[in-house]
Short mmCIF file of C-alpha atoms and ligand atoms in Angstrom, two decimals:
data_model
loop_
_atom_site.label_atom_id
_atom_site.label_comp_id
_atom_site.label_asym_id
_atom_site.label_seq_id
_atom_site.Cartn_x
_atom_site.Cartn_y
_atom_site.Cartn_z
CA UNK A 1 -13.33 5.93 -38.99
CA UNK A 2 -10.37 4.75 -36.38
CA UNK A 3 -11.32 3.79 -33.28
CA UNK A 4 -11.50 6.47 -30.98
CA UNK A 5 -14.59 8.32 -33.88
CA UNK A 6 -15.99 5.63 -33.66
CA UNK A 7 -15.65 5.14 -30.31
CA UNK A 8 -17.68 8.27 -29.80
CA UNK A 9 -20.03 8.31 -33.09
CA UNK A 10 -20.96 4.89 -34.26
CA UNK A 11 -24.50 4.00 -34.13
CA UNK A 12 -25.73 7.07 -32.57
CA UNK A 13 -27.73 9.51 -34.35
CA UNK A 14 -29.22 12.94 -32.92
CA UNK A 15 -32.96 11.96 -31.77
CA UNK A 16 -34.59 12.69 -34.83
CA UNK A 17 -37.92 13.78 -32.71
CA UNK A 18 -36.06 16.29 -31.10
CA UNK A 19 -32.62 16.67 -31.92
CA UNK A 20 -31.31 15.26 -28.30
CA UNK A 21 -27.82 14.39 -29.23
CA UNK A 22 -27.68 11.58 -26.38
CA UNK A 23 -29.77 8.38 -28.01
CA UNK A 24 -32.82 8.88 -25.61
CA UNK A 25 -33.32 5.84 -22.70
CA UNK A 26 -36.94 4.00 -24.69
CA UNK A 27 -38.32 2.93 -21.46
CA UNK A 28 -41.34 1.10 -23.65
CA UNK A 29 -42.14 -2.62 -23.73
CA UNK A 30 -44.31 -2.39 -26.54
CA UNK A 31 -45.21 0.08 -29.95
CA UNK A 32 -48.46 1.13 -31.23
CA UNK A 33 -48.97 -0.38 -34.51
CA UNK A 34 -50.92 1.74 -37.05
CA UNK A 35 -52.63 -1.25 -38.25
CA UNK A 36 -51.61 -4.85 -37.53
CA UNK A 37 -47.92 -6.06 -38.15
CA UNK A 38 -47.65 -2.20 -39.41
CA UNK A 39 -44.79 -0.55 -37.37
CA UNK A 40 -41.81 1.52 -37.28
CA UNK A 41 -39.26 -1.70 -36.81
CA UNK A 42 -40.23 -1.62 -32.96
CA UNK A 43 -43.01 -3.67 -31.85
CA UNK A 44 -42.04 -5.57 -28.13
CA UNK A 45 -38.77 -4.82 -26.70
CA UNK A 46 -37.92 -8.11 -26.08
CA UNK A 47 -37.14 -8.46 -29.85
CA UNK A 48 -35.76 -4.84 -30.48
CA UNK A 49 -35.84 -1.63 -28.54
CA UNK A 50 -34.27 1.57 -30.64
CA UNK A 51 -31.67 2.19 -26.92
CA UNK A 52 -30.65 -1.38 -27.53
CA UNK A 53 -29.96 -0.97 -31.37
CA UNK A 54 -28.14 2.23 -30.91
CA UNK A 55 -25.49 -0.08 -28.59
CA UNK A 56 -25.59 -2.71 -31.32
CA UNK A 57 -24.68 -0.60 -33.93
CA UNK A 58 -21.57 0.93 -31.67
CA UNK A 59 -20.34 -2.89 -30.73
CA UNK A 60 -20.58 -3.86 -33.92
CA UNK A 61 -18.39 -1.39 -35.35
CA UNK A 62 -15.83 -1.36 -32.58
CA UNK A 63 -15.27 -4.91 -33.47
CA UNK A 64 -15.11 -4.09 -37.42
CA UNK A 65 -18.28 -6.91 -37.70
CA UNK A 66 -21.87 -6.31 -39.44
CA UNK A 67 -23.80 -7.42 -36.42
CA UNK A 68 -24.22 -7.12 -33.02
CA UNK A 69 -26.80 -8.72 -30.25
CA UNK A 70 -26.53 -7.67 -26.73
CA UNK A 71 -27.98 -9.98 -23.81
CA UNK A 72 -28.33 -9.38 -20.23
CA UNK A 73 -25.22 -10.57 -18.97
CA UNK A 74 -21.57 -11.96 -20.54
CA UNK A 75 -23.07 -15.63 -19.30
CA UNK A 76 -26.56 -14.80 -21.32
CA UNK A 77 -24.44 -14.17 -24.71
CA UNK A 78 -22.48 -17.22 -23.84
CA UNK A 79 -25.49 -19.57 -23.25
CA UNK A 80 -27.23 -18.29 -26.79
CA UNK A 81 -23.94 -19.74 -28.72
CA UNK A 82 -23.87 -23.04 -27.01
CA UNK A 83 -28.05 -23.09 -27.77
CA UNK A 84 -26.68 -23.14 -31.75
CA UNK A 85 -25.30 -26.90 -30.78
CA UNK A 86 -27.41 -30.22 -30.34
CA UNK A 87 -26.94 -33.31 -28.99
CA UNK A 88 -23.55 -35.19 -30.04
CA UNK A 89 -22.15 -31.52 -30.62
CA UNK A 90 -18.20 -31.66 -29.53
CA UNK A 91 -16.62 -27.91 -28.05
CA UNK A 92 -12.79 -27.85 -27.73
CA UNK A 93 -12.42 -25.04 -24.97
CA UNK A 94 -9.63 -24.56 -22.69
CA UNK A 95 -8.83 -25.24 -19.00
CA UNK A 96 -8.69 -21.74 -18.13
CA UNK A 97 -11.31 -19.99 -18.84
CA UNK A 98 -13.68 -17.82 -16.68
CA UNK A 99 -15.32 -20.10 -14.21
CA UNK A 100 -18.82 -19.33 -15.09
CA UNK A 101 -18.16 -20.38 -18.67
CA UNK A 102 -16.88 -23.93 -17.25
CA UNK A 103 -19.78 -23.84 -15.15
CA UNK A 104 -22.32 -23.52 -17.72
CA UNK A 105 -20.83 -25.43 -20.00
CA UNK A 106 -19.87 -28.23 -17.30
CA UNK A 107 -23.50 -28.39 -15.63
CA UNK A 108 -26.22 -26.92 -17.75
CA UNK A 109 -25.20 -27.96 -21.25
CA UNK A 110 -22.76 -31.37 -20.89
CA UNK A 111 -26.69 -33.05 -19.40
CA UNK A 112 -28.21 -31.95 -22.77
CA UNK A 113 -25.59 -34.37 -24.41
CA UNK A 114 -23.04 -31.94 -25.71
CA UNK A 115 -19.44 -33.01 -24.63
CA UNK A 116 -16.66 -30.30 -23.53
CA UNK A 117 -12.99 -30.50 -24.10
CA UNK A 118 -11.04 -28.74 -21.40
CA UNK A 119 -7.61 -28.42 -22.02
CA UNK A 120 -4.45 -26.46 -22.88
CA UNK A 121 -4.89 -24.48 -25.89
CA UNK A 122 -1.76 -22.23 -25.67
CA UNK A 123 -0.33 -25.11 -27.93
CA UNK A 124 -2.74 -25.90 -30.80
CA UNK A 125 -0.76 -29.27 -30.94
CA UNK A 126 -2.63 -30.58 -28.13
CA UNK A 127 -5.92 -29.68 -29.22
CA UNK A 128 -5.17 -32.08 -32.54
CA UNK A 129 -6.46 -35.49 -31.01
CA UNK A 130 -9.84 -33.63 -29.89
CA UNK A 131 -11.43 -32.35 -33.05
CA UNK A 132 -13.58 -34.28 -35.28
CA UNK A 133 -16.34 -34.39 -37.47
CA UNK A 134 -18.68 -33.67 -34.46
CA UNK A 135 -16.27 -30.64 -33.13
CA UNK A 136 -18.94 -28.14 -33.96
CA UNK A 137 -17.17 -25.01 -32.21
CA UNK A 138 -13.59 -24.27 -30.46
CA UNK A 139 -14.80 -21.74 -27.51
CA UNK A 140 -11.44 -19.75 -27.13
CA UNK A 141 -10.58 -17.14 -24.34
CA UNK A 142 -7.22 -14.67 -24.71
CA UNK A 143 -5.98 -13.60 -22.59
CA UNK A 144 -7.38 -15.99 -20.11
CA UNK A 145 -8.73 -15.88 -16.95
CA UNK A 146 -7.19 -15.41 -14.02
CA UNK A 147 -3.74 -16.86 -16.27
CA UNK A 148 -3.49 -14.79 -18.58
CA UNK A 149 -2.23 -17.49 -21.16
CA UNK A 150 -2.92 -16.14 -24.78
CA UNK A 151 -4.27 -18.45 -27.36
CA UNK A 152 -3.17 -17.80 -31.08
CA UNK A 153 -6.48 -17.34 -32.69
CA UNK A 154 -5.27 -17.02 -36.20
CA UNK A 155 -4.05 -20.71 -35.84
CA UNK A 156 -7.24 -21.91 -34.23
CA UNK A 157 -9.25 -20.33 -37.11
CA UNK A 158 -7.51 -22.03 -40.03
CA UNK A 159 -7.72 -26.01 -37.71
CA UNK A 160 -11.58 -24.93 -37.94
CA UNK A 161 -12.10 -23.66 -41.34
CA UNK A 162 -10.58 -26.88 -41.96
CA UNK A 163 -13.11 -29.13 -39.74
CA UNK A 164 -15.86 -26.79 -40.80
CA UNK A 165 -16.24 -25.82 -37.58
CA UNK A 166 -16.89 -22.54 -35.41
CA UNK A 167 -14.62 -19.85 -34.10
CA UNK A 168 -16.13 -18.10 -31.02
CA UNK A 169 -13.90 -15.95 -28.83
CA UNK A 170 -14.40 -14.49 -25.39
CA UNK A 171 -12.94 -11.12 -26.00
CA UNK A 172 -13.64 -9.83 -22.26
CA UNK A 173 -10.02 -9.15 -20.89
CA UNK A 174 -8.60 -7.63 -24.36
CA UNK A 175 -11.87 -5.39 -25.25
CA UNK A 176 -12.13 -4.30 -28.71
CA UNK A 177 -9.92 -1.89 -28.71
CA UNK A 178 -6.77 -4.23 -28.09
CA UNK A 179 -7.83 -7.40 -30.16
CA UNK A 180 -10.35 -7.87 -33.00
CA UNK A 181 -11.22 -11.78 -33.87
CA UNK A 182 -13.39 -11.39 -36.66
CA UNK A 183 -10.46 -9.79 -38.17
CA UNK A 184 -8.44 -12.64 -37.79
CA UNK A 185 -11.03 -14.91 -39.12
CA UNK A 186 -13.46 -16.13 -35.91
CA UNK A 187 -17.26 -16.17 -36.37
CA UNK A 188 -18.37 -14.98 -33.11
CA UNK A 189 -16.98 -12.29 -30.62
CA UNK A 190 -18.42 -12.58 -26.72
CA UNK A 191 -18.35 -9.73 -25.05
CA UNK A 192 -18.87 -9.75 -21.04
CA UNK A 193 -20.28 -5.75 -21.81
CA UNK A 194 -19.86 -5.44 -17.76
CA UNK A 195 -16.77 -4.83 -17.85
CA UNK A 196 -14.14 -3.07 -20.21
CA UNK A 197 -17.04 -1.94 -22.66
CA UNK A 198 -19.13 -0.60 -19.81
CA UNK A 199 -16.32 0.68 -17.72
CA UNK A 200 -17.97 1.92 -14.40
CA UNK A 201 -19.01 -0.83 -12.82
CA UNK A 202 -22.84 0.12 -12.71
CA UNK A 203 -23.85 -2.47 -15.19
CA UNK A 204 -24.16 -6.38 -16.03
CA UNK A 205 -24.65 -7.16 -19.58
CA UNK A 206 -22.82 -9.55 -22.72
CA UNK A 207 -22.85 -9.08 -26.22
CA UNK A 208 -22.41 -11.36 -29.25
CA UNK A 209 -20.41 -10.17 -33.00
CA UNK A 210 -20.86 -11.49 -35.82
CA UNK A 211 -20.40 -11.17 -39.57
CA UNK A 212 -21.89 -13.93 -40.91
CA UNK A 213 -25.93 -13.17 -41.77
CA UNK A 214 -27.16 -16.49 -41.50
CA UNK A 215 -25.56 -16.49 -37.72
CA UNK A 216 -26.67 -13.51 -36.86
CA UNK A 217 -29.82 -14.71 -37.76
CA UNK A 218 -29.70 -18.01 -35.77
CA UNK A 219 -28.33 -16.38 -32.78
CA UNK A 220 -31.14 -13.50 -32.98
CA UNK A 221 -33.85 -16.55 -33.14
CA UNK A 222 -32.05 -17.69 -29.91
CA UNK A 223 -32.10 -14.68 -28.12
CA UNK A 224 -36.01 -13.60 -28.94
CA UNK A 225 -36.92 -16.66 -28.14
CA UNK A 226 -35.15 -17.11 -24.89
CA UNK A 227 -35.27 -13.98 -23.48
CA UNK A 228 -32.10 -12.64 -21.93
CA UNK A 229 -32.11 -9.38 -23.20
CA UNK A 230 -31.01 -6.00 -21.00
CA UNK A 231 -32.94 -3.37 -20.47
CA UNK A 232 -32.67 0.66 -21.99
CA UNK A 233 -30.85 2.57 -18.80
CA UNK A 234 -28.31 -0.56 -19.31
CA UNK A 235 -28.23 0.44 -22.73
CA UNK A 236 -27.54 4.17 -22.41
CA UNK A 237 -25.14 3.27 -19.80
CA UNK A 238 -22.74 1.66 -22.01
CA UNK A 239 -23.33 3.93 -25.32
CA UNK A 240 -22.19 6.42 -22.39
CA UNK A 241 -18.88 3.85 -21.00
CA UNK A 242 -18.13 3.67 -24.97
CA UNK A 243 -17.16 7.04 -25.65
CA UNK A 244 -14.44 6.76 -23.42
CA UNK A 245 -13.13 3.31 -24.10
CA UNK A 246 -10.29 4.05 -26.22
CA UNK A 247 -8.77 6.71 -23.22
CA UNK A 248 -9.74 4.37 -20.28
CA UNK A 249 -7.97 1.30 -22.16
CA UNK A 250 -4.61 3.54 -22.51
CA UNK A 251 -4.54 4.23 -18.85
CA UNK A 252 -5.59 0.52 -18.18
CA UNK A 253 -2.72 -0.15 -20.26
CA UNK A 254 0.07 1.83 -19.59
CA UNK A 255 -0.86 1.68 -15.15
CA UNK A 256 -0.87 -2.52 -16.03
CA UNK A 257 2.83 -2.35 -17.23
CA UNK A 258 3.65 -0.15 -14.28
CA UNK A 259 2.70 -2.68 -11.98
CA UNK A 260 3.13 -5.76 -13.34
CA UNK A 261 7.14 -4.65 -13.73
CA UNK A 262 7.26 -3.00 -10.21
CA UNK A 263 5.77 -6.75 -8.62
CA UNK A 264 7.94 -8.78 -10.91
CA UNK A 265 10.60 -7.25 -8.96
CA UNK A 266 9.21 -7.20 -5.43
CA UNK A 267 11.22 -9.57 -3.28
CA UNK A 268 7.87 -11.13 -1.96
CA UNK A 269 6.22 -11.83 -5.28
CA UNK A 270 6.40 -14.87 -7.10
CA UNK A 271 5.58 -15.37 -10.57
CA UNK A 272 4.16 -12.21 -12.22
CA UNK A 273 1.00 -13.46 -14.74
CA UNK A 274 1.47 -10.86 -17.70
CA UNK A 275 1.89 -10.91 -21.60
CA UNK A 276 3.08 -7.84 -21.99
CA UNK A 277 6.45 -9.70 -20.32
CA UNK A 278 8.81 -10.38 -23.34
CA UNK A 279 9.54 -14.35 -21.24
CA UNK A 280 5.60 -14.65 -21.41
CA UNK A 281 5.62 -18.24 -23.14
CA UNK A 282 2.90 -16.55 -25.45
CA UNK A 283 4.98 -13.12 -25.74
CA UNK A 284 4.83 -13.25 -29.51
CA UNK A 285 1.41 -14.16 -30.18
CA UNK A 286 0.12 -11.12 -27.83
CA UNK A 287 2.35 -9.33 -29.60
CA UNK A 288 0.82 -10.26 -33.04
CA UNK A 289 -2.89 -9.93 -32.07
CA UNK A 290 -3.40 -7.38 -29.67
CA UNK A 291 -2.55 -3.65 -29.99
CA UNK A 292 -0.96 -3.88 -26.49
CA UNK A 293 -0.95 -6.10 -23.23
CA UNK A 294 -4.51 -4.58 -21.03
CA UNK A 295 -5.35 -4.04 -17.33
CA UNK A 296 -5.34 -7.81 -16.50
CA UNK A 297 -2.41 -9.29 -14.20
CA UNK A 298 -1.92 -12.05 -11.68
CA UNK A 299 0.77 -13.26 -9.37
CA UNK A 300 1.58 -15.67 -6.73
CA UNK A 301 3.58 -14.64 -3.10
CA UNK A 302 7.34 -16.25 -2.66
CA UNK A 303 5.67 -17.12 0.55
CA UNK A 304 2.96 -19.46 -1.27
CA UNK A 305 0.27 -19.65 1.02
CA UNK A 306 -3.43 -18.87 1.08
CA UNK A 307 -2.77 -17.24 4.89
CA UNK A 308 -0.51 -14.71 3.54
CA UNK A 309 -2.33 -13.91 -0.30
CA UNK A 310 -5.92 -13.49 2.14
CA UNK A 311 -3.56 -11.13 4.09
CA UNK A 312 -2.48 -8.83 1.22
CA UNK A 313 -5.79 -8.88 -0.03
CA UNK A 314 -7.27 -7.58 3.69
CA UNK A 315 -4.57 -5.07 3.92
CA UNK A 316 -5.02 -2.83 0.70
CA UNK A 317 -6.58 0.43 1.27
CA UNK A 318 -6.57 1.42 -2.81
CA UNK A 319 -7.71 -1.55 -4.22
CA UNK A 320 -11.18 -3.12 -3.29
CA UNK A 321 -11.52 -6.78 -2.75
CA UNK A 322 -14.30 -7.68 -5.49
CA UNK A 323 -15.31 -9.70 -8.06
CA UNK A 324 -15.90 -8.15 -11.81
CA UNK A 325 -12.86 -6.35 -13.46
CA UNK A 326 -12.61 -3.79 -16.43
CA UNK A 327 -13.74 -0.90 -14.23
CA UNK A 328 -12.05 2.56 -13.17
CA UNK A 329 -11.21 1.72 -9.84
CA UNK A 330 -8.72 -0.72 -9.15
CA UNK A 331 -9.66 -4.22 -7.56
CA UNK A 332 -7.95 -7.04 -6.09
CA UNK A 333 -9.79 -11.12 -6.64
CA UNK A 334 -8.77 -14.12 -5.30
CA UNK A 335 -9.53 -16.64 -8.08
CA UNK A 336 -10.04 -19.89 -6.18
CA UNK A 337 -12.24 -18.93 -3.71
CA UNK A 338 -14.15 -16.10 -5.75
CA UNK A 339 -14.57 -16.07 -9.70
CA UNK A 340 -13.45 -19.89 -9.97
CA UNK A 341 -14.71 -21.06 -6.92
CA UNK A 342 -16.61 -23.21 -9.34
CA UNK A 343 -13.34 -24.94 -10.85
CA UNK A 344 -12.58 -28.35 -9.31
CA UNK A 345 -8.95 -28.08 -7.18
CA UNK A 346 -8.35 -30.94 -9.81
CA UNK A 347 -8.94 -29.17 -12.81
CA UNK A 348 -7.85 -25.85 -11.32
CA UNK A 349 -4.16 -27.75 -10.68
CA UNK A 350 -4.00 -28.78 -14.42
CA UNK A 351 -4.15 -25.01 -15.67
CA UNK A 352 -1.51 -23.96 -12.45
CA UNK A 353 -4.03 -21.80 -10.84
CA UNK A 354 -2.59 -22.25 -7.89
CA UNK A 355 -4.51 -21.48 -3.73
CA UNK A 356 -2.09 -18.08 -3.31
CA UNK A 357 -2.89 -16.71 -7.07
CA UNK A 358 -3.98 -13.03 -6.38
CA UNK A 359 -6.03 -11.01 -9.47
CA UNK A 360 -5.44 -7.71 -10.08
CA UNK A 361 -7.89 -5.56 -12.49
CA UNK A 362 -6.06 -2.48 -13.08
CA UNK A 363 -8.23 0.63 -13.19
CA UNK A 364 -6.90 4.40 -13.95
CA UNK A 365 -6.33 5.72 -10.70
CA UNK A 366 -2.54 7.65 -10.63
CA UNK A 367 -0.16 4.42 -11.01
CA UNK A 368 2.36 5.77 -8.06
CA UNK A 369 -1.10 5.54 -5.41
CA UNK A 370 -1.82 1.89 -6.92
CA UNK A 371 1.85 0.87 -6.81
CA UNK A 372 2.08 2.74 -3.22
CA UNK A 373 -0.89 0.43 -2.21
CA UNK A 374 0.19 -3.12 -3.12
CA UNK A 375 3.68 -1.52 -1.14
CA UNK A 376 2.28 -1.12 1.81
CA UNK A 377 0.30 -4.86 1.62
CA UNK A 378 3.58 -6.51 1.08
CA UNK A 379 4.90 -4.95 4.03
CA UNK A 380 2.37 -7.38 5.98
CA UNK A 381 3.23 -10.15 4.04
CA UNK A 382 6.40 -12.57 6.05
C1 PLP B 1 -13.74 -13.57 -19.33
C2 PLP B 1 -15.17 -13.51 -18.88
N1 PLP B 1 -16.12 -14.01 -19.67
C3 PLP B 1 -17.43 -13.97 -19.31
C4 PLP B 1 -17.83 -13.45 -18.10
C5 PLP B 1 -19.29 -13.45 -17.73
O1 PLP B 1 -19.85 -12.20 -17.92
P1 PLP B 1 -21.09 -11.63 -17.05
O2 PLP B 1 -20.61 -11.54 -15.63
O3 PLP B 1 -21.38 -10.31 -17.69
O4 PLP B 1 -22.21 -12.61 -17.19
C6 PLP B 1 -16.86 -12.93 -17.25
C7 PLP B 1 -17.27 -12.37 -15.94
O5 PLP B 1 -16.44 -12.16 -15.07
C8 PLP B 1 -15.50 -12.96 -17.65
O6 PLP B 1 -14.53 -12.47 -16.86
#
């Protein structure tokens, strides 16, 4: 099937109880067993409910893997991978990546005796000195967040099948329908299912792919036993946001182009964050692994101060100041004082995310109201 059947047809099955065509919401924490350990492949919902394996089925064939576990949030999925490591575990990760991951990974797990390398992985060369026999797993997010740097995961893959190590990638800003690592050889796809996957920004939810059985297995362990597992409406929710994804992402797409070329030639913008941009210093590699360039963009003000980006952001009327991204309504972030608040200015320097940087999520409104907008916000900008 291409994408857009299965988009609308994988995993779900007509109720077979009564034919309803929409996988019914199983609001049931438990199963009645006919006689102990005797069941129909439900018995608590913590460990499988049928809403839940309807979604799993559709994730895992949008990203062209065998498996798929979904967890409560984009963070939960994220903590169950890092719960694979132990102690004296090594992750090369870069310095740019959604500021929840570098939270977790800076505060919860670096105290359990795991050690983090941040750095800059558009250039696998300076990842080199970093990996060794304890580098258990490279954590790699493309495009990245709020930069929009892309990472060549094809090259990353083959430095860990070397070192024996893990591939996981954070596939949140590309969605499945624009990039597919376990194509190009990862072991684990993170999904932050809030956002692209979901698409109405109703729902908070993350979501692990994987080929391998034995992983899926681990990883399945992890999440039973831990517990972060969504709920059935959040379920139905996003077997509902699915069916669309393959439209929404075209609009996302073609609306992010629009933009991103009509601000790289405002005279009050700065730098324009995009990879669709053929000067992009990863151009080529975007080019290579994703089907085209997403929603995502960033940009700084000629006028480089926080006084003036805070203005913009106060002064749109289409876009809605707000955290969270991937939905169909347009919103406008301010990285270092919202979703990276919990970046260091230190660190945040290092990866040039810089006080004025302004985030855009694109959604599918009509691109000449969007473009109108941001017009008249630049207007108050001196
Ligand atoms: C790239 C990326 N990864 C992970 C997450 C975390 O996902 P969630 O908010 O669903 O926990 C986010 C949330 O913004 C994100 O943008």
């Amino acid at each position: 099937m291409k994408f857009g059947t299965k988009a609308v047809h994988a995993g779900v099955e007509p109720d077979p109880s009564t034919g309803a065509i929409m996988t019914p919401i199983f609001q049931s924490s438990t199963y009645v067993q006919a006689s102990p350990a005797k069941h129909k492949g439900y018995a608590y919902a913590r460990g499988a409910n049928p809403t839940r394996t309807a979604l799993q089925k559709s994730l895992a064939a949008l990203e062209d893997g065998k498996h798929a576990i979904c967890f409560s949030s984009g963070m939960g999925a994220t903590d169950a991978v890092i719960k694979l490591l132990k102690p004296g575990d090594e992750v090369v990760t870069s310095h740019d990546l959604y500021g929840g991951s570098y939270r977790m990974f800076k505060h919860v797990f670096e105290k359990y005796g795991i050690k983090f390398h941040f750095l800059d992985l558009t250039n696998i060369e300076n990842a080199l000195p970093y990996v060794n026999s304890n580098t258990r797993l490279f954590w790699l997010e493309t495009p990245t967040n709020p930069l929009m740097n892309i990472i060549d995961i094809a090259a990353f893959v083959a430095l860990a099948k070397k070192n024996k190590s893990l591939v996981a990638v954070d596939n949140t800003f590309a969605s499945p329908y624009l990039q597919n690592p376990l194509a190009l050889g990862a072991d684990i796809v993170m999904h932050s299912v809030t956002k692209y996957l979901s698409g109405h920004s109703d729902v908070i939810m993350g979501a692990l792919v994987v080929n391998d059985d034995n992983l899926h297995r681990d990883l399945h362990f992890i999440m039973n036993s831990c517990g972060a597992v969504p709920g059935p409406q959040d379920a139905f929710l996003v077997l509902r946001g699915i069916k669309t994804l393959h439209l929404r992402m075209d609009r996302h797409c073609s609306n992010g182009k629009k933009i991103a070329e009509y601000l790289a030639g405002h005279p009050k913008v700065g730098k324009v964050y995009w990879p669709g941009f053929a000067d992009h210093p990863n151009h080529s590699i975007a080019k290579k692994q994703m089907k085209d360039y997403g929603g995502m963009l960033s940009f700084t003000l000629k006028n480089d101060s926080i006084e003036m980006a805070t203005l913009l952001m106060e002064s749109v009327k289409l876009f809605s100041l707000a955290e969270s991204l991937g939905g169909v309504e347009s919103l406008i972030n301010h990285p270092v004082s919202m979703t990276h608040a919990s970046i260091p200015k230190e660190e945040r320097l290092k990866s040039g995310l810089l006080d004025s940087l302004i985030r855009l999520s694109i959604g599918i409104e009509d691109d000449e109201d969007l473009i109108g907008d941001l017009e008249q916000a630049l207007e108050h900008v001196i």
